[in-house]
Structure formats: structure tokens, C-alpha cells
Coordinates of C-alpha atoms (C1' of nucleotides) in Angstrom, one line a residue:
Chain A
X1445 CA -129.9 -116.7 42.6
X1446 CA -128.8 -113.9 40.4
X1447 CA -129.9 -113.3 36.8
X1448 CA -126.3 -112.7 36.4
X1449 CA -124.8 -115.8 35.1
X1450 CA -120.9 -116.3 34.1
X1451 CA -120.7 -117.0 30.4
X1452 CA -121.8 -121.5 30.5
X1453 CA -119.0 -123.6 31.0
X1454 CA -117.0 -120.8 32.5
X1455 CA -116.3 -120.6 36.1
X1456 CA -114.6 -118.1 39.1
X1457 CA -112.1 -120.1 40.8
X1458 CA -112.8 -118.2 44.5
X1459 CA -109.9 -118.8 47.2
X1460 CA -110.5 -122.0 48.7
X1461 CA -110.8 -123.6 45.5
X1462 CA -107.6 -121.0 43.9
X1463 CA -105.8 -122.7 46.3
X1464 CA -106.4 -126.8 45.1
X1465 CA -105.4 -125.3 41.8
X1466 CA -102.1 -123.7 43.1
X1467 CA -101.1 -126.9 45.1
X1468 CA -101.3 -129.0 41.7
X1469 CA -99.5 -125.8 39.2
X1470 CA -96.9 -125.5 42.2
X1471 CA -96.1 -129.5 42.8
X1472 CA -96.2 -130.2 39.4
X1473 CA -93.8 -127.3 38.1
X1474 CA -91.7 -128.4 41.6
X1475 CA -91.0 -132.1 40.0
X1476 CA -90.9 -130.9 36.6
X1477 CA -88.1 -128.7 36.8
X1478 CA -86.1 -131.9 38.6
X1479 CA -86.7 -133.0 35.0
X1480 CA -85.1 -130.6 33.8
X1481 CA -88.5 -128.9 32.1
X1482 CA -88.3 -125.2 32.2
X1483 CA -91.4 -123.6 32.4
X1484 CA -93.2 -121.2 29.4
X1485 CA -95.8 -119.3 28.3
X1486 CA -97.2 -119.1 25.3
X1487 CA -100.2 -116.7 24.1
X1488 CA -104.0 -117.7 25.0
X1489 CA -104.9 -117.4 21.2
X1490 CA -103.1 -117.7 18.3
X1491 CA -104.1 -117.6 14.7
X1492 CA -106.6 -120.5 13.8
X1493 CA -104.5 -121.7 11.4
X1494 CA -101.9 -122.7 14.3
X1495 CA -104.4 -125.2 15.3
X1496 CA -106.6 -126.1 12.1
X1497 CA -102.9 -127.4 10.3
X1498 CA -101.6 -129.3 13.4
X1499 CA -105.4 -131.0 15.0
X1500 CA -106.2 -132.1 11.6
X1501 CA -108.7 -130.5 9.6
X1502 CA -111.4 -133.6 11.0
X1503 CA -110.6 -133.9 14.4
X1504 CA -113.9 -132.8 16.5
X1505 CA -111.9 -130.2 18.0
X1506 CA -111.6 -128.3 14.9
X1507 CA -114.8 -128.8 13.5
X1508 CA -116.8 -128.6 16.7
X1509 CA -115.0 -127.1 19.7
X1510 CA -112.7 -123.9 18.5
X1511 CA -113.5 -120.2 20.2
X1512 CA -112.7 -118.8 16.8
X1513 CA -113.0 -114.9 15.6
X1514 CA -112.7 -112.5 13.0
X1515 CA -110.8 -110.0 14.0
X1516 CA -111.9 -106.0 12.3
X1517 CA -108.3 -107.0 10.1
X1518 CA -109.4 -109.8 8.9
X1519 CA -107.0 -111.9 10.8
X1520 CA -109.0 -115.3 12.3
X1521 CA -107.3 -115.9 15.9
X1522 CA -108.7 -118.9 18.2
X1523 CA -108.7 -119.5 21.4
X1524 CA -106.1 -122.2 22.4
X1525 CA -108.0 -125.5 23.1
X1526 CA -104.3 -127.3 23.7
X1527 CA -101.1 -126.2 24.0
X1528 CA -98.7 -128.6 22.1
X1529 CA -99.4 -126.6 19.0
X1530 CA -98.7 -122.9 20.4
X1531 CA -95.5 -124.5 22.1
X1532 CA -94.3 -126.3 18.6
X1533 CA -95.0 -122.6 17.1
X1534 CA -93.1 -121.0 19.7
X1535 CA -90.0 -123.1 18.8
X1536 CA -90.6 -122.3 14.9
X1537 CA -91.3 -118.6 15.8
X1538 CA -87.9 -118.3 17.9
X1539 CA -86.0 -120.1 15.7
X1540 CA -85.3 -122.7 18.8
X1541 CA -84.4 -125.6 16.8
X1542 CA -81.0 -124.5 17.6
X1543 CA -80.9 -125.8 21.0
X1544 CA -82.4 -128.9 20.8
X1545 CA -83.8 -131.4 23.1
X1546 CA -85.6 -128.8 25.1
X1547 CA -87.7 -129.5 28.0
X1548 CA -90.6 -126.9 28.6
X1549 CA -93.5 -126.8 31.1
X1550 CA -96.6 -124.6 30.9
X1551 CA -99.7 -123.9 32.7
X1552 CA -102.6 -122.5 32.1
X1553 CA -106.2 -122.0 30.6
X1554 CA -107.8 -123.4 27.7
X1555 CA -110.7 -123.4 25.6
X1556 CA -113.3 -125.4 24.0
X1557 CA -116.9 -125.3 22.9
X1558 CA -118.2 -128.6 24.3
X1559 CA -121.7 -129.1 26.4
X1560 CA -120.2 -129.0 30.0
X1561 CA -120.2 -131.7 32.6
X1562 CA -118.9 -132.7 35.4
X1563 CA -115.0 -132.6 34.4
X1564 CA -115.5 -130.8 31.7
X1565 CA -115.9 -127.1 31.1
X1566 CA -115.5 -124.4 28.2
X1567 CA -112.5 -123.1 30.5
X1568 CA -110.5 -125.2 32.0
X1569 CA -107.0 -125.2 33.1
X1570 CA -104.0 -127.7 31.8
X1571 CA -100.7 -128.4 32.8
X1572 CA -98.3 -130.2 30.7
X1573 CA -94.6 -130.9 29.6
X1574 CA -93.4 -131.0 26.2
X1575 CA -90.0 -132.5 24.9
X1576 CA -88.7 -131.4 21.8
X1577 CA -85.7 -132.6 19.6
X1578 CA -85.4 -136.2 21.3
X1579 CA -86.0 -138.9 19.1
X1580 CA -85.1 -141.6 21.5
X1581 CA -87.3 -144.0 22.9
X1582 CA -85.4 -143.0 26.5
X1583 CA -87.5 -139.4 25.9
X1584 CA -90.9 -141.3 26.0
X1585 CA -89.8 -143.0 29.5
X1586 CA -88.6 -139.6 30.9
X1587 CA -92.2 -137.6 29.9
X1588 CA -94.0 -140.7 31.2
X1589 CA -92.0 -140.6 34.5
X1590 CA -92.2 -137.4 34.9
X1591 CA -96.0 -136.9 34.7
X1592 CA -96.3 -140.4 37.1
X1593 CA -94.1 -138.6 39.4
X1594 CA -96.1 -135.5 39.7
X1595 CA -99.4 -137.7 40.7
X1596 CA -97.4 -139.6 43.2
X1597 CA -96.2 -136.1 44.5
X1598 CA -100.0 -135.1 44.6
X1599 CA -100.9 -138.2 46.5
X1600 CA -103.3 -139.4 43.6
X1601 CA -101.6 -142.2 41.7
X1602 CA -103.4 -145.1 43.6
X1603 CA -106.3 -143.3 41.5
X1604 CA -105.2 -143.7 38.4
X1605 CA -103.8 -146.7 36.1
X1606 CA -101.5 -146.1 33.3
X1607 CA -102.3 -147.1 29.9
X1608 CA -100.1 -147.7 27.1
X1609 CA -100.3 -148.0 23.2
X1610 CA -98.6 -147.6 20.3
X1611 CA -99.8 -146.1 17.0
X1612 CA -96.6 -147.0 15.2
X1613 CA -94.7 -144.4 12.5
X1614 CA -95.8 -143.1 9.8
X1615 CA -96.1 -146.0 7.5
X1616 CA -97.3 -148.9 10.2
X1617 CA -99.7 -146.4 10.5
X1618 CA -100.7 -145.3 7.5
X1619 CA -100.7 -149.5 6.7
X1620 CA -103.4 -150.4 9.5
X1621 CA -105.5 -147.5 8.7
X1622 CA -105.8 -148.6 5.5
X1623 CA -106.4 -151.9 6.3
X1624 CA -109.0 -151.1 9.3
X1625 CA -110.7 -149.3 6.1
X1626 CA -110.8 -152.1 3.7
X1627 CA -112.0 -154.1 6.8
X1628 CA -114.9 -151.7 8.2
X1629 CA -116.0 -151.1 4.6
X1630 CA -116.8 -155.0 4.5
X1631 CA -118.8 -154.6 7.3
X1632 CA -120.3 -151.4 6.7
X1633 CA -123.6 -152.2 7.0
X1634 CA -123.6 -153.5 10.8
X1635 CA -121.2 -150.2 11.8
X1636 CA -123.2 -147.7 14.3
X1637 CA -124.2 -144.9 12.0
X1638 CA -121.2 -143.0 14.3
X1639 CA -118.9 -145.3 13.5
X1640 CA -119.8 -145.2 9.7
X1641 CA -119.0 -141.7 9.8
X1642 CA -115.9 -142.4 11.8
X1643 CA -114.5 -144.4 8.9
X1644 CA -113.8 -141.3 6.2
X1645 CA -112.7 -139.0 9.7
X1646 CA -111.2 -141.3 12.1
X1647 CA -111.5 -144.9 11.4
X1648 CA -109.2 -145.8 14.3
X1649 CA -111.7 -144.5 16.6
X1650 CA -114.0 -147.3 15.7
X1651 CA -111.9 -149.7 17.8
X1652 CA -113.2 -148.0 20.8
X1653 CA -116.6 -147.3 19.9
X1654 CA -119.0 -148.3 23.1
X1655 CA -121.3 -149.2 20.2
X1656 CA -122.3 -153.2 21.0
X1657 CA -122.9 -153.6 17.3
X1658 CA -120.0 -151.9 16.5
X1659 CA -117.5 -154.1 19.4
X1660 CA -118.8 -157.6 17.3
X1661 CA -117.7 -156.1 14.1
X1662 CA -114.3 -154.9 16.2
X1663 CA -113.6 -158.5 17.4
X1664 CA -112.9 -159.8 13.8
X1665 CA -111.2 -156.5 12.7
X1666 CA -107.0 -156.4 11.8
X1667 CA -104.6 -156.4 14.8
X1668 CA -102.2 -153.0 14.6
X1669 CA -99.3 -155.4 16.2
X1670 CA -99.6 -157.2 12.8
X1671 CA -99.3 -153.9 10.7
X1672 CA -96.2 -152.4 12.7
X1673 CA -93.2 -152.4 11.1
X1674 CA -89.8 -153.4 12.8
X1675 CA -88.7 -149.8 13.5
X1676 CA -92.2 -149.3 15.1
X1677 CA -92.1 -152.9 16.9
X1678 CA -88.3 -151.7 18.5
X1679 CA -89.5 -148.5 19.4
X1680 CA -92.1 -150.0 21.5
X1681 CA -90.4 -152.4 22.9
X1682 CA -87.5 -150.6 24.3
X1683 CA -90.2 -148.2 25.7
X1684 CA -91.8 -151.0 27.7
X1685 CA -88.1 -152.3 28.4
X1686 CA -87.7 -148.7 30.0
X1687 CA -90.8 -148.6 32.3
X1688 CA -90.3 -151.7 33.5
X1689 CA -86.4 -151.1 34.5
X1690 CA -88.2 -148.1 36.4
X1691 CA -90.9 -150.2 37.8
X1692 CA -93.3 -148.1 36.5
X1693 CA -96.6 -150.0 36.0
X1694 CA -98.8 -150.0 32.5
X1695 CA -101.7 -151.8 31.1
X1696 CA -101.7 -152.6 27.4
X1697 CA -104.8 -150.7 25.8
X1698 CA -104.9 -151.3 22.2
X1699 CA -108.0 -149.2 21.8
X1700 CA -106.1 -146.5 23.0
X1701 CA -105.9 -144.0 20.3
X1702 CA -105.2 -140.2 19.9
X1703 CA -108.1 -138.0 18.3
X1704 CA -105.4 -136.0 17.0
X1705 CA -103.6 -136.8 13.8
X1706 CA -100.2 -135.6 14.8
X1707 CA -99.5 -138.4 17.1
X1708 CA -96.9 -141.5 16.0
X1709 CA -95.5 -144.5 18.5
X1710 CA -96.3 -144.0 22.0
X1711 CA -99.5 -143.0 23.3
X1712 CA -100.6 -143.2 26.7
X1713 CA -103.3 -141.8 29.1
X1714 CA -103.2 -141.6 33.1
X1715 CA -106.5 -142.7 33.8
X1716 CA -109.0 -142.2 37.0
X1717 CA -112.6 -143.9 37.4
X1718 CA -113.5 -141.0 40.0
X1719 CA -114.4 -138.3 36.9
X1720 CA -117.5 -138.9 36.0
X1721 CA -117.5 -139.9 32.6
X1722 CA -114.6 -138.6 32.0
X1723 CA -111.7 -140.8 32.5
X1724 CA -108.2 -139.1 31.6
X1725 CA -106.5 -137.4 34.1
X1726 CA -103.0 -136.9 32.4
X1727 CA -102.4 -138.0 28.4
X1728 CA -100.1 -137.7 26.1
X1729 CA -97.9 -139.3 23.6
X1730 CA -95.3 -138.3 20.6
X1731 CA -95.8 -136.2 17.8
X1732 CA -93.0 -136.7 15.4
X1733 CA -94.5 -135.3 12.3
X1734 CA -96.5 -132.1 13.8
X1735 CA -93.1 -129.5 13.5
X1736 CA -93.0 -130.2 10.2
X1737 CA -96.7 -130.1 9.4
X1738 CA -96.4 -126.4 10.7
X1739 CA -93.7 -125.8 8.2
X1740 CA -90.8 -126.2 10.9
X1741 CA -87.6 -128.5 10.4
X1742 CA -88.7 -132.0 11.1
X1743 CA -88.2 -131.9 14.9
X1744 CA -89.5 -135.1 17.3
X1745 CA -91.6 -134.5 20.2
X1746 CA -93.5 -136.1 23.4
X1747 CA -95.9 -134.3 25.6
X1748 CA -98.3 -134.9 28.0
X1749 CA -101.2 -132.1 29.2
X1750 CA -103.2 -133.0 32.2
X1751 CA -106.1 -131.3 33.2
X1752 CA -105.8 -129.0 36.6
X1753 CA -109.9 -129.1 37.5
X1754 CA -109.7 -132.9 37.2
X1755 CA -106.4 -133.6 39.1
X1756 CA -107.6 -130.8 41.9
X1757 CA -111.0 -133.6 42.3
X1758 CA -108.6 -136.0 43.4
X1759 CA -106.5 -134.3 45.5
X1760 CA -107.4 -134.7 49.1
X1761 CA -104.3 -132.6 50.9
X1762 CA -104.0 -129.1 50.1
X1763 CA -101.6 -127.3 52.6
X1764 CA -103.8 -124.7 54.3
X1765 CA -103.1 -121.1 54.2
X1766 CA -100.8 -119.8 56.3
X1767 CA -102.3 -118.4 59.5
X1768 CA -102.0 -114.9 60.2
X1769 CA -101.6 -112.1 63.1
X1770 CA -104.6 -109.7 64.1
X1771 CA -103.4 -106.5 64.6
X1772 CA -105.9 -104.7 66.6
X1773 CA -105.0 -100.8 67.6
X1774 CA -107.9 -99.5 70.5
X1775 CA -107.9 -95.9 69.9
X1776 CA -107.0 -93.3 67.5
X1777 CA -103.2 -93.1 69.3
X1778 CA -102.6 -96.9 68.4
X1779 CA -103.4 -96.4 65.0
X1780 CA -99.7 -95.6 63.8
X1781 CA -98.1 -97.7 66.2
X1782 CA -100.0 -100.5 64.5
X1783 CA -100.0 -99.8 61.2
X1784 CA -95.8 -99.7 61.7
X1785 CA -95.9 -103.5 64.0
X1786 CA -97.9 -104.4 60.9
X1787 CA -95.7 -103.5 58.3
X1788 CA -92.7 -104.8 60.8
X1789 CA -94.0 -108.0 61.2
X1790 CA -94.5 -108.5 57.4
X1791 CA -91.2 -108.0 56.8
X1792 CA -90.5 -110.2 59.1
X1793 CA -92.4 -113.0 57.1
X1794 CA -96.0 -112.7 59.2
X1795 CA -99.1 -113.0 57.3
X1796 CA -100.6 -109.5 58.9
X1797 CA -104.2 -108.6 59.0
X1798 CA -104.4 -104.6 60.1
X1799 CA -108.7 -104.5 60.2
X1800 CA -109.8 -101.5 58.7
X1801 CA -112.9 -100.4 60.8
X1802 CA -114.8 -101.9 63.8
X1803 CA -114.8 -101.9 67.8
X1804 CA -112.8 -104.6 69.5
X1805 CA -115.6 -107.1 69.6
X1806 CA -116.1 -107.0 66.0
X1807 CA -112.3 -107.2 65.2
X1808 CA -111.5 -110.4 67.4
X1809 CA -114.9 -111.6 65.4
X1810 CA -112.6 -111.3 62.4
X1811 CA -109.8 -112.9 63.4
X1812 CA -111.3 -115.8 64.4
X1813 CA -113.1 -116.2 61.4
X1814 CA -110.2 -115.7 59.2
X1815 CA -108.4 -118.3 61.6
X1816 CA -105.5 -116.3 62.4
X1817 CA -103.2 -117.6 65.1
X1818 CA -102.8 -114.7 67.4
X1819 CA -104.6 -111.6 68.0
X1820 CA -102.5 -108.2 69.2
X1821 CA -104.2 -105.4 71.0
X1822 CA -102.6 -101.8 71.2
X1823 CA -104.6 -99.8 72.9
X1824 CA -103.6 -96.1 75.0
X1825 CA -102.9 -98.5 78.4
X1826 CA -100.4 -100.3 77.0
X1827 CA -99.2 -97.5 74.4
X1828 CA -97.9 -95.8 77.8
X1829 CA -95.9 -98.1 79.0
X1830 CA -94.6 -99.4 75.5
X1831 CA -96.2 -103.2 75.6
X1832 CA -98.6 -104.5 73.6
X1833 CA -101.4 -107.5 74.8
X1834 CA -100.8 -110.9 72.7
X1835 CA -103.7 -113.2 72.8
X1836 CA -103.2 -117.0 71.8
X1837 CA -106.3 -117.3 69.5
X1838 CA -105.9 -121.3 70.1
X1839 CA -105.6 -121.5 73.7
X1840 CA -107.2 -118.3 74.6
X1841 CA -104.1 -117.2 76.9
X1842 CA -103.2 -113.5 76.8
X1843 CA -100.3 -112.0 78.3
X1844 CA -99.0 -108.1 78.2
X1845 CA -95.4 -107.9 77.2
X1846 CA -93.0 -105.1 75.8
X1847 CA -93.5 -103.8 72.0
X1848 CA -89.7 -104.9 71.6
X1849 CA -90.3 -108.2 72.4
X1850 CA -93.3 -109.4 70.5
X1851 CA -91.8 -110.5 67.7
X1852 CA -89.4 -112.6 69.6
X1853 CA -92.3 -114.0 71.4
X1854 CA -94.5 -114.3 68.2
X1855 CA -92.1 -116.9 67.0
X1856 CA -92.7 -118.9 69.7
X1857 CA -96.0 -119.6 68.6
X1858 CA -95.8 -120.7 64.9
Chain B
rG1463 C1' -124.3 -131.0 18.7
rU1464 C1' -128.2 -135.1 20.7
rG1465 C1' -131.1 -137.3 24.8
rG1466 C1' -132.7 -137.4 30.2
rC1467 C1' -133.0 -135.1 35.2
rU1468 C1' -133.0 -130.6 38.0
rG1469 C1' -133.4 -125.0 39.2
rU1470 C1' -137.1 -122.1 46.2
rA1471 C1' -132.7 -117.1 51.2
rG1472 C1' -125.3 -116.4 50.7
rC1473 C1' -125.1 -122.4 51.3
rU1474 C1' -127.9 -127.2 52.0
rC1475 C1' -132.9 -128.2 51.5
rA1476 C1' -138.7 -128.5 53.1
rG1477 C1' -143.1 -126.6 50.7
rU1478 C1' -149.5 -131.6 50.8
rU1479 C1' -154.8 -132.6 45.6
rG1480 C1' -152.9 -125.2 42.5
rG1481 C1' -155.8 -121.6 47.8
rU1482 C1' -154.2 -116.1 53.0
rU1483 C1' -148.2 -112.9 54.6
rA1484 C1' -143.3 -119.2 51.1
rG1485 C1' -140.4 -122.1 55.8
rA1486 C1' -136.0 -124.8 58.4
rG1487 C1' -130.8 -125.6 59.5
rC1488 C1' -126.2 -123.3 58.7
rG1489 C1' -124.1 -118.6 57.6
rC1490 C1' -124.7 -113.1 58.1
rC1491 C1' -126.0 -108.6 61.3
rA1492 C1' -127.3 -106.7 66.2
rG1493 C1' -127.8 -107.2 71.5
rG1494 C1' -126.6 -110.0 76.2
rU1495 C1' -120.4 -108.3 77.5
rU1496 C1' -118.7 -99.2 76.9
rG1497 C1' -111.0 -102.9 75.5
rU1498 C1' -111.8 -109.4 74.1
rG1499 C1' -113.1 -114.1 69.2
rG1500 C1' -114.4 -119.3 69.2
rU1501 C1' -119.6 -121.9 73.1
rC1502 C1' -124.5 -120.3 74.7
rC1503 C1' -129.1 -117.1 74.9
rU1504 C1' -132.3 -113.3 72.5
rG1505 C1' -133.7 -110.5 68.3
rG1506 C1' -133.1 -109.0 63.1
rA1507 C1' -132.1 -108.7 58.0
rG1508 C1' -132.2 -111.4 53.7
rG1509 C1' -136.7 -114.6 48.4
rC1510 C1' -139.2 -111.0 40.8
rC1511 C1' -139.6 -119.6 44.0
rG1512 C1' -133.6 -119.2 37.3
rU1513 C1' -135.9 -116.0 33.2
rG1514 C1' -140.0 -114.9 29.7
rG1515 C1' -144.8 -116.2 28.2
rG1516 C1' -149.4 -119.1 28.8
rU1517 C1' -153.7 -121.7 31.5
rU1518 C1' -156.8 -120.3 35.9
rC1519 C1' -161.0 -116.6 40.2
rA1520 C1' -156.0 -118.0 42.1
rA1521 C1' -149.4 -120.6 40.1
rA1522 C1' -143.2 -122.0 43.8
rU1523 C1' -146.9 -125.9 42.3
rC1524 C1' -149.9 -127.1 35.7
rC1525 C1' -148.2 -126.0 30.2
rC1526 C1' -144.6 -123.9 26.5
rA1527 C1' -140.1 -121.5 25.5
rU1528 C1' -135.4 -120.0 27.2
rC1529 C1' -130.9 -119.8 30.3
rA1530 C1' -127.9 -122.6 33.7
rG1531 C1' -126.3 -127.0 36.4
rC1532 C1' -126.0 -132.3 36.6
rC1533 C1' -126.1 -137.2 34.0
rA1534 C1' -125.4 -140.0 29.5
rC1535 C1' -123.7 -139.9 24.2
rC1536 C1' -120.0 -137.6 20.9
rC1537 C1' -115.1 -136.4 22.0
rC1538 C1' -111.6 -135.2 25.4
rA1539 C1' -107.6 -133.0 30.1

RNA sequence: GUGGCUGUAGCUCAGUUGGUUAGAGCGCCAGGUUGUGGUCCUGGAGGCCGUGGGUUCAAAUCCCAUCAGCCACCCCA
């Protein structure tokens, strides 16, 4: 092994694996845009305060997990570790309040300082969809559908479940945390010393602490359906009302909460027991207030980001590449000839591999190592006469036939 | 950030209680076939035994540190 180690967490994405990620990017944007989702792109960093005002100045990903750095200005930029905040500055940036809903898709790397494992690394890759301007309930069905469709499409939703939460608006929430509060502070004393620590940062997280001490004291703890208002209850409802008229599936989760504080009503998380210990494949939910936190008109929005390096683990069909055609010249005469079928035959659509050194033997070597579907041989023999010898790499059959008419004849045999 | 396991050839892995020149399979290169791949046969190349330090007459093997991977926690895609 080489002393020369990519940076931890980091990783090269060589061909064969290039490719699982390109079958995911390419299906998902595919369905997307039948959504209606256009695709973006939005910059890799952006200033840290981008991401410190919309994650929340507590959330672990701003205290713990930000690729932060001074720049010789004095600006601070981070590396994005999501995308929902660069695409909600985007819309402020470009003034696109204007043309609200939009529907945008992006995909592309991201960034966070965490110890790596299996399903987790320091750069990994996300897809997602964001809806912006739709206040409806009908917009939570459509995101939801959307990313459901794009697992069926990938042939991995038998892997996953869908589960399904609300966290209310503003003020059911605001209600239940206070009451969660008032409730874990009773019981402070048997809380998990993460979980006491939870209660100034994140006390909802408590609810799904793993903690067995902690799961007692959760048992007697305050029910959020009790603490949602009717607004919130509605919303719900006619979300559930809308998955069920498309017979899309969900288990209720009420330990399913969002680490980040811009979320409101519907949360939800695609999730996979064939990750490790890592569980979500695609998540999401709405973020009415975040626009506004960023000092934007008060715009809606539901999004979903699913990780690519955890969907490409499930995904058991990736199309193979397409196969290409050898073109071997024998002899220094054959050289331009080939180099001019080559170019030809790309035009005409081939895949073309024109080796660049190397006796007969060694070229055929490559061809069959690189799988390619036919071999052509040009050598002075057939230069003379105007043919060219077409081997069937597959069936080993060879036959000599006019230059003219190997295209014709190539066609025959993908 | 915390805890545990692991690190030997490009890959997957052997390597005994510390003891000559560290092995295998696959892959790679060459030859058998001067214009014919995939199968087969023969030969070859390729190792600071992750890195640095220590113990010892002697270290891939024991100890410490460090880096990386994996697993769990935290949290998340």
C-alpha cells in the first residue's frame, strides 16, 4: 500500500463505481423533471453564515461538522454540508420570489467533518428536489412521490419503508417543546448524560434517544398529537389523505424528528436496514420559516436530499457500458485509413477504441479485455483490395468484406 | 468527538512459541502462436509486512505513538 493516502473520509470514485453513481444522478433527474423539477447548481461553498443562520446555531452540524475557512479577506466561506440552504439563497440572491412555486433539482457533493463509516464519508454526494412557494399540503404529496418514484425507478424501494411525522407549525411546536422541557426537567436526573445535554440544544431529540434509561423516562413524556394545533392537525391529515389516494405506503414514526431547526409539519425519511448503521436513504420535509430566517420574503418550502453513495449500495442494475469497436491497423499504410474508419464510425454513434501502440497479439489482448464487441483489422492485404477483416469478438467468426460496407455490416451486430 | 477491531504484492488472503532469501490464488508482463483475443502450458516482474519510535543477538510477529479502514455511539444522506 502507498504512503499516499487521499485526505480521510475522502474517496476517488474510479469507473466502475462512476458509473453506479451516474445510473442514480441520471434516473433520478429522468423522473424528476416529469415532476416538473428543473435541475441547478448552486456553489460548493458559500459564506458560513449561509449555513450557521439557517442549521441553527446548535445543530451538530454547525458546531461539529462544517469545513470552515478564513479566507486572506477575512471572509469565512464553508464547505456546503446540505444544499437546502445554498438553494433558498439562490432564490434570495436572484430575486426568484417572482416566479413562485419553483421546482429545482440538484446534484452533487457535499461536506462534513464526521468520523467515517460505512455510509458515511467527509465527501459524499446528494441528490435532492426542493419546492419553493407552495404552501399546500398537495406540495408535500408531490416531493414525497417524487423521491418514492425515483427508488421504484432504481429498483430499490422493496428496500426501504417510508416513515412519516409531523412536527407541527410554529406554535404547536414551539408548545410541545416547551412542554417536553418542563417534562424532561422533572426527570432530569434519570436522563442519559446525552440526553441532559439534549434538553437546552435539542430536547426533541430525546424522544429517540437509544438510551434504555432515557426510553422509560420517554414512555411517560407529553404526546406532540396533543400539542398540535388545528391548523397543524389539517395539514397532516390531508397529507396522509393524499398518500393514501396515491397508494403510497407510510409508517407513523413519532420519534421522527429533524436535527435541523428550520423544519415545520411534515417530516419524513426513506429508510433502508441494508446501511450499516446508518439508516436514511432519502429525507426530507418542509421548511416554512428558513427563507425568512435568511432575511428573504417569507416563502414555503419542501425538500428532500438523498444520499448518492448510499442509494448506489442498493442498487443492483447498472446498465453496462456500451461496448465498443477495436480498430486495429497492421502496418504503417493502415494507420490513416484507420484513424479516418475510426473517426467515421464515431460519428456514426460507435464507441471506437483506435490502440495506440502494440503488435496484433497485444491489441486483440485489449480488446477483449475492454470487452468490446468486434475487432477490425486493416492491414496492407486487405488495404489493396479496399476490405477490411471484421472479427465477431463473441462468436469468434471473422469474415473479410469491403471498407464500404462495414458499417452496414457493423449494425448487424449491436 | 468517544470506544472497539483491523492494516502483509494491484486485489483477496496465508505466514506456527519472535529465528535463514515473507508465500498462495487472481490480476499484470513475456514466450508457446513473425497478422488474431477469450481457454491451456511455461517463465517473469512486483513487498520500507500502513508510518515512526522502542524491546531483543534477532521483529511481519512483542510494546508505544501515529495515519487509514471497518464496527458501535453521537448525529445524519
Amino acid at each position: 500500500m502507498s504512503t499516499l493516502q487521499p485526505v480521510r473520509g475522502t474517496h476517488d470514485l474510479l469507473p466502475e463505481e462512476m458509473r453506479r453513481h451516474r445510473a442514480v444522478i441520471e434516473r433520478a433527474r429522468g423522473i424528476a423533471e416529469r415532476y416538473g423539477f428543473e435541475e441547478i447548481a448552486t456553489p460548493v461553498f458559500e459564506f458560513t453564515d449561509v449555513f450557521k443562520r439557517t442549521l441553527g446555531d446548535t445543530s451538530d452540524i454547525v458546531t461539529k461538522e462544517m469545513y470552515s475557512f478564513s479566507l486572506k479577506e477575512g471572509e469565512e466561506i464553508t464547505l456546503r454540508p446540505e444544499n437546502t440552504a445554498g438553494v433558498a439563497r439562490a432564490l434570495i440572491s436572484n430575486g426568484l420570489h417572482q416566479n413562485l412555486p419553483l421546482k429545482y433539482f440538484y446534484a452533487g457533493p457535499m461536506f462534513r467533518h464526521e468520523r467515517p463509516q460505512k455510509g458515511r464519508q467527509r465527501q459524499f454526494h446528494q441528490i435532492g428536489v426542493e419546492l419553493l412557494g407552495a404552501p399546500q399540503p398537495q406540495a408535500d404529496i408531490e416531493v414525497i412521490a417524487v423521491g418514492r418514484h425515483i427508488l421504484q425507478e432504481l429498483g430499490i424501494l422493496q428496500d426501504t419503508v417510508l416513515e412519516l411525522n409531523t412536527l407541527g407549525d410554529p406554535e404547536s411546536r414551539t408548545a410541545y417543546r416547551a412542554a417536553l422541557v418542563s417534562y424532561f426537567e422533572q426527570h432530569e436526573t434519570s436522563l442519559s448524560e446525552d440526553s441532559r445535554a439534549r434538553l437546552t440544544r435539542n430536547p426533541l431529540r430525546i424522544l429517540d434517544s437509544k438510551d434504555e434509561g432515557d426510553r422509560k423516562v420517554v414512555e411517560g413524556a407529553p404526546a406532540f398529537e396533543d400539542y398540535l394545533n388545528e391548523t397543524s392537525q389539517n395539514f397532516f391529515a390531508e397529507v396522509r389523505r393524499g398518500l393514501d389516494e396515491l397508494g403510497i405506503p407510510y409508517q407513523l414514526n413519532s420519534r421522527l424528528v429533524r436535527g435541523l431547526d428550520y423544519y415545520t409539519h411534515t417530516a419524513f425519511e426513506f429508510t433502508s436496514d441494508r446501511l450499516g448503521a446508518q439508516s436514511a436513504v432519502l429525507a426530507g420535509g418542509r421548511y416554512d420559516g428558513l427563507i425568512e430566517t435568511m432575511g428573504g420574503p417569507a416563502t414555503p418550502g419542501i425538500g428532500w436530499a438523498a444520499g448518492i453513495e448510499r442509494l448506489a449500495m442498493l442498487v443492483q442494475d447498472v446498465s453496462p457500458a456500451p461496448r465498443a469497436v477495436a480498430v486495429i491497423p497492421v502496418g504503417e499504410a493502415a494507420a490513416d485509413q484507420a484513424l479516418k474508419l475510426t473517426q467515421e464510425l464515431r460519428h456514426r454513434g460507435y464507441v471506437v477504441d483506435l490502440g495506440y501502440s502494440g503488435n496484433l497479439k497485444k491489441r486483440m489482448k485489449r480488446a477483449n479485455q475492454m470487452h468490446a464487441r468486434a475487432a477490425v483489422m486493416m492491414g496492407d492485404d486487405e488495404l489493396k483490395a479496399g476490405q477490411v477483416t471484421l472479427r465477431d469478438l463473441d462468436s469468434g467468426e471473422q469474415e473479410t468484406l469491403a471498407l464500404d460496407a462495414l458499417p452496414a455490416r457493423l449494425d448487424t451486430l449491436y
